[in-house]
Coordinates of C-alpha atoms in Angstrom, one line a residue:
M1 CA 94.6 48.7 -54.7
T2 CA 95.8 51.8 -52.8
N3 CA 93.2 51.0 -50.0
L4 CA 94.9 47.7 -49.4
L5 CA 98.3 49.3 -48.9
S6 CA 99.6 51.5 -46.1
H7 CA 100.6 55.1 -46.8
N8 CA 104.3 54.1 -46.4
A9 CA 103.9 51.2 -48.8
Q10 CA 102.5 53.6 -51.4
W11 CA 105.5 55.8 -51.1
V12 CA 107.8 52.7 -51.4
L13 CA 106.0 51.8 -54.7
L14 CA 106.5 55.3 -56.0
S15 CA 110.2 55.3 -55.1
M16 CA 110.6 51.9 -56.8
L17 CA 109.0 53.3 -59.9
I18 CA 111.5 56.1 -60.0
L19 CA 114.4 53.8 -59.1
G20 CA 113.4 51.4 -61.8
M21 CA 113.2 54.1 -64.4
A22 CA 116.7 55.4 -63.4
A23 CA 118.1 51.9 -63.5
G24 CA 116.5 51.3 -66.9
I25 CA 118.1 54.4 -68.4
M26 CA 121.5 53.7 -66.9
G27 CA 121.2 50.1 -68.1
C28 CA 120.8 51.4 -71.7
F29 CA 124.0 53.5 -71.3
A30 CA 125.9 50.4 -69.9
Y31 CA 124.5 48.2 -72.7
W32 CA 125.8 50.5 -75.5
K33 CA 129.1 51.0 -73.7
R34 CA 129.4 47.2 -73.6
Q35 CA 129.8 47.3 -69.8
S36 CA 126.7 45.4 -68.7
L37 CA 128.8 43.3 -66.3
M38 CA 130.2 46.4 -64.7
S39 CA 126.8 47.0 -63.0
D40 CA 127.0 43.5 -61.5
A41 CA 130.6 44.0 -60.3
L42 CA 129.9 47.4 -58.7
S43 CA 126.7 46.2 -57.0
H44 CA 128.6 43.4 -55.3
A45 CA 131.5 45.7 -54.6
A46 CA 129.2 48.0 -52.6
L47 CA 128.4 45.5 -49.9
P48 CA 131.6 46.1 -47.8
G49 CA 130.9 49.8 -47.7
V50 CA 127.3 49.2 -46.5
V51 CA 128.6 47.0 -43.6
I52 CA 131.4 49.5 -42.7
G53 CA 128.9 52.4 -42.8
F54 CA 126.7 50.5 -40.2
A55 CA 129.7 49.5 -38.1
I56 CA 130.9 53.2 -37.8
L57 CA 127.7 54.4 -36.2
G58 CA 126.5 51.1 -34.7
V59 CA 122.9 52.0 -36.0
K60 CA 121.2 52.0 -39.3
N61 CA 121.7 55.3 -41.0
L62 CA 120.9 55.2 -44.7
P63 CA 122.8 58.3 -45.9
V64 CA 126.0 57.0 -44.1
M65 CA 125.5 53.5 -45.5
I66 CA 124.9 54.8 -49.0
A67 CA 128.1 56.9 -48.7
G68 CA 130.0 53.8 -47.6
A69 CA 128.5 51.8 -50.5
A70 CA 129.4 54.5 -53.0
A71 CA 133.0 54.7 -51.7
S72 CA 133.3 50.9 -51.9
A73 CA 131.8 50.7 -55.4
L74 CA 134.0 53.5 -56.7
L75 CA 137.1 51.8 -55.2
G76 CA 136.0 48.6 -57.1
A77 CA 135.6 50.6 -60.3
L78 CA 139.1 52.1 -59.9
L79 CA 140.6 48.6 -59.2
I80 CA 139.0 47.3 -62.4
Q81 CA 140.5 50.1 -64.4
W82 CA 143.9 49.6 -62.7
I83 CA 144.0 45.9 -63.3
R84 CA 143.0 46.4 -67.0
S85 CA 145.6 49.1 -67.6
S86 CA 148.5 47.6 -65.7
S87 CA 148.3 43.9 -66.7
R88 CA 147.2 41.6 -69.5
V89 CA 144.0 40.8 -67.7
K90 CA 141.0 41.7 -69.8
E91 CA 138.2 43.9 -68.5
D92 CA 135.6 41.1 -68.0
A93 CA 138.1 39.1 -66.0
A94 CA 139.0 42.1 -63.9
M95 CA 135.3 42.7 -63.2
G96 CA 134.9 39.0 -62.1
I97 CA 137.9 39.4 -59.8
V98 CA 136.6 42.5 -58.1
L99 CA 133.1 41.2 -57.9
S100 CA 134.1 38.0 -56.1
V101 CA 136.7 39.6 -53.8
F102 CA 134.6 42.5 -52.7
F103 CA 131.5 40.3 -52.2
G104 CA 133.5 37.8 -50.2
L105 CA 134.9 40.6 -48.1
G106 CA 131.4 42.0 -47.6
I107 CA 130.0 38.6 -46.4
M108 CA 132.9 38.3 -44.0
L109 CA 132.4 41.8 -42.5
L110 CA 128.6 41.1 -42.3
T111 CA 129.4 38.0 -40.2
F112 CA 131.5 40.0 -37.8
V113 CA 129.2 43.0 -37.6
G114 CA 126.3 40.6 -37.1
R115 CA 127.6 39.9 -33.6
M116 CA 127.3 43.6 -32.6
A117 CA 124.5 44.8 -30.3
G118 CA 121.5 45.8 -32.4
A119 CA 122.8 44.3 -35.6
S120 CA 120.0 41.7 -35.7
Q121 CA 117.5 44.5 -35.9
S122 CA 119.4 46.6 -38.3
G123 CA 118.1 44.9 -41.4
L124 CA 121.6 44.4 -42.9
D125 CA 120.6 41.0 -44.3
S126 CA 118.1 42.8 -46.5
F127 CA 120.9 44.3 -48.5
I128 CA 121.7 40.8 -49.9
F129 CA 118.4 40.1 -51.6
G130 CA 116.6 43.4 -51.0
Q131 CA 113.6 44.2 -48.8
A132 CA 111.7 47.3 -49.9
A133 CA 109.0 46.7 -47.3
S134 CA 111.5 47.3 -44.5
M135 CA 112.3 50.9 -45.6
V136 CA 110.9 53.7 -43.5
R137 CA 109.7 57.0 -44.9
K138 CA 113.1 58.7 -44.4
D139 CA 114.8 55.9 -46.4
V140 CA 112.1 56.2 -49.1
F141 CA 112.6 60.0 -49.4
T142 CA 116.4 59.7 -49.6
M143 CA 116.3 57.0 -52.3
T144 CA 113.6 58.9 -54.3
G145 CA 115.6 62.1 -54.2
L146 CA 118.8 60.5 -55.4
A147 CA 117.0 58.5 -58.1
L148 CA 115.4 61.8 -59.4
L149 CA 118.9 63.3 -59.5
V150 CA 120.0 60.4 -61.7
L151 CA 117.1 60.9 -64.0
F152 CA 117.8 64.6 -64.2
V153 CA 121.4 64.1 -65.1
A154 CA 120.6 61.4 -67.7
I155 CA 117.8 63.4 -69.4
I156 CA 119.2 67.0 -69.3
A157 CA 122.4 65.9 -71.1
F158 CA 120.8 63.4 -73.5
K159 CA 122.5 64.7 -76.6
E160 CA 125.9 64.6 -74.9
W161 CA 125.3 61.0 -73.7
K162 CA 124.4 60.0 -77.3
L163 CA 127.7 61.5 -78.7
F164 CA 129.7 60.0 -75.8
L165 CA 128.3 56.5 -76.4
F166 CA 128.2 56.3 -80.3
D167 CA 130.8 58.8 -81.6
P168 CA 133.4 59.7 -78.9
H169 CA 135.9 61.0 -81.4
F170 CA 133.4 63.4 -82.9
A171 CA 132.4 64.4 -79.3
K172 CA 136.0 65.1 -78.5
G173 CA 136.3 67.2 -81.6
L174 CA 133.4 69.3 -80.3
G175 CA 135.2 69.9 -77.0
L176 CA 133.4 67.3 -75.0
S177 CA 135.9 65.7 -72.6
S178 CA 135.6 61.9 -72.8
R179 CA 137.4 61.6 -69.4
W180 CA 134.9 63.9 -67.8
M181 CA 131.9 62.2 -69.4
N182 CA 133.3 58.8 -68.4
S183 CA 133.6 60.0 -64.8
V184 CA 130.1 61.3 -64.7
Y185 CA 128.8 58.0 -66.3
L186 CA 130.6 56.0 -63.6
A187 CA 129.4 58.3 -60.8
I188 CA 125.7 58.1 -61.7
L189 CA 126.0 54.3 -62.4
V190 CA 127.4 53.9 -58.9
L191 CA 124.7 56.2 -57.5
V192 CA 121.8 54.3 -59.0
I193 CA 123.3 51.0 -57.8
V194 CA 123.9 52.1 -54.2
I195 CA 120.5 53.6 -53.8
G196 CA 118.8 50.5 -55.0
I197 CA 120.7 47.8 -53.1
Q198 CA 118.5 48.1 -50.0
A199 CA 115.3 47.5 -52.1
V200 CA 116.7 45.1 -54.7
G201 CA 119.8 43.6 -53.0
V202 CA 123.4 43.6 -54.1
I203 CA 123.1 40.2 -55.8
L204 CA 120.1 41.1 -58.0
M205 CA 120.6 44.9 -58.5
A206 CA 122.4 44.2 -61.8
A207 CA 119.2 42.5 -63.2
L208 CA 117.3 45.8 -62.8
L209 CA 119.9 47.5 -64.9
I210 CA 120.5 44.9 -67.6
I211 CA 117.2 43.2 -68.3
P212 CA 115.0 46.3 -69.1
A213 CA 117.6 47.6 -71.6
V214 CA 117.9 44.2 -73.3
S215 CA 114.1 43.9 -73.4
A216 CA 113.8 47.3 -75.0
R217 CA 116.3 46.4 -77.7
Y218 CA 113.8 44.0 -79.2
W219 CA 111.2 46.7 -79.8
T220 CA 113.1 49.5 -81.5
N221 CA 116.3 50.5 -83.3
S222 CA 116.1 54.1 -82.0
F223 CA 118.3 54.9 -79.1
K224 CA 115.9 57.5 -77.8
W225 CA 112.9 55.1 -77.8
M226 CA 115.1 52.3 -76.4
V227 CA 115.9 54.6 -73.4
V228 CA 112.2 55.4 -73.0
L229 CA 111.1 51.8 -73.2
S230 CA 113.9 50.6 -70.9
A231 CA 112.8 53.2 -68.3
L232 CA 109.2 52.0 -68.5
F233 CA 110.2 48.4 -68.3
G234 CA 112.5 49.1 -65.3
G235 CA 109.8 51.1 -63.5
G236 CA 107.1 48.6 -64.2
A237 CA 109.3 45.7 -63.0
G238 CA 110.3 47.6 -59.9
M239 CA 106.7 48.4 -59.0
A240 CA 105.4 44.9 -59.8
G241 CA 108.1 43.1 -57.8
T242 CA 107.7 45.4 -54.8
L243 CA 103.9 45.1 -54.9
I244 CA 104.1 41.3 -54.8
S245 CA 106.7 41.2 -52.0
T246 CA 104.5 43.5 -49.8
F247 CA 101.8 40.8 -49.7
G248 CA 104.0 38.3 -47.9
K249 CA 105.7 38.6 -44.6
G250 CA 109.5 38.9 -45.0
W251 CA 109.4 38.2 -48.8
P252 CA 112.6 39.6 -50.4
T253 CA 111.9 42.2 -53.0
G254 CA 114.8 41.5 -55.4
P255 CA 113.8 38.1 -56.6
F256 CA 110.2 39.2 -57.4
I257 CA 111.6 42.3 -59.3
V258 CA 113.8 40.0 -61.3
I259 CA 110.9 37.6 -62.1
A260 CA 108.8 40.6 -63.3
A261 CA 111.7 41.9 -65.4
S262 CA 112.3 38.5 -66.8
S263 CA 108.6 38.1 -67.8
L264 CA 108.9 41.4 -69.7
F265 CA 112.0 40.1 -71.4
M266 CA 110.3 36.8 -72.5
V267 CA 107.4 38.8 -74.0
S268 CA 109.9 41.1 -75.8
L269 CA 111.9 38.1 -77.0
A270 CA 108.8 36.4 -78.4
F271 CA 106.8 39.4 -79.8
G272 CA 109.3 42.2 -80.2
L273 CA 108.8 44.4 -83.3
R274 CA 112.5 44.4 -84.3
K275 CA 114.1 41.1 -83.3
G276 CA 111.3 39.1 -81.8
L277 CA 111.2 35.4 -82.5
L278 CA 107.6 35.6 -84.0
L279 CA 108.6 38.4 -86.3
M280 CA 111.7 36.6 -87.5
F281 CA 109.7 33.4 -88.0
L282 CA 107.1 35.3 -90.1
Q283 CA 109.9 37.0 -92.1
Q284 CA 111.7 33.7 -92.8
R285 CA 108.4 32.1 -93.8
A286 CA 107.6 35.0 -96.2
Q287 CA 111.1 34.8 -97.7
K288 CA 110.8 31.0 -98.3
K289 CA 107.4 31.5 -99.9
Q290 CA 108.8 34.3 -102.1
L291 CA 111.8 32.2 -103.1
G292 CA 109.5 29.2 -103.9
Q293 CA 107.3 31.4 -106.1
Q294 CA 110.4 32.7 -107.9
L295 CA 111.7 29.2 -108.6
S296 CA 108.3 28.2 -109.8
N297 CA 108.1 31.1 -112.2
Q298 CA 111.6 30.4 -113.4
S299 CA 110.7 26.7 -114.0
V300 CA 107.6 27.8 -116.1
L301 CA 109.7 30.1 -118.2
E302 CA 112.3 27.4 -118.9
R303 CA 109.6 25.0 -120.0
G304 CA 108.1 27.6 -122.3

């Protein structure tokens, strides 16, 4: 397989493996924090920053565009918190408002910037649905380095994350600042989103965060193993979707990654060891059989 791919494509596959693992881990954190929709809102909110980052320099510069995307996504997160705290609007509604407004603004800016000289060759359209094959080696190294940073922060403080997600009051009693942990959580969630939008796209980046975590939940009740499985599912889906997209000319990467992740979800839904449909069917069948046996024995005793 490696002989069929260029050296750059092999680096892209490796970077998508690392990105998928980082997204899977952060997806677990968002799942247990009940903020799965937050990833969708922030990925859409990053689009205006990407376009503004390109417009500032007039050429594609991934670090500048990532910085713009991060600033835009953080602004979206702050607006969500402000709307929730200063009005009667619930958090999910605030996320929907920010998602639609920022994405609409991003599309409008993309239309204007598209008329600039060199914009047609910039690959800005790839940020909508993702195009991993369009990344050059410098982009791959930048994305891989930042994804490794996310993995490092998520793994090195695993115990702290567990306390923060499941028992924040006990964590506060131990001196762990919930405000500081929430800020770090939001920062690395934004980081994993903005480094993945070029490969996966702003529309579908949320799927790489949410689907692996939900799929892993069907296999285990342990948070540690859920994080591990979600990382493996995310990395596998990222590699599979990217590999398929490299075989076609101009095929967007995001949709294929979502299809790969959805396939893993369907397998987990059907055959999961904790909440899989097959397991639940077998358990219900065994319970009915046991109940029938008990009724039969009781009937025999009554006759005797």
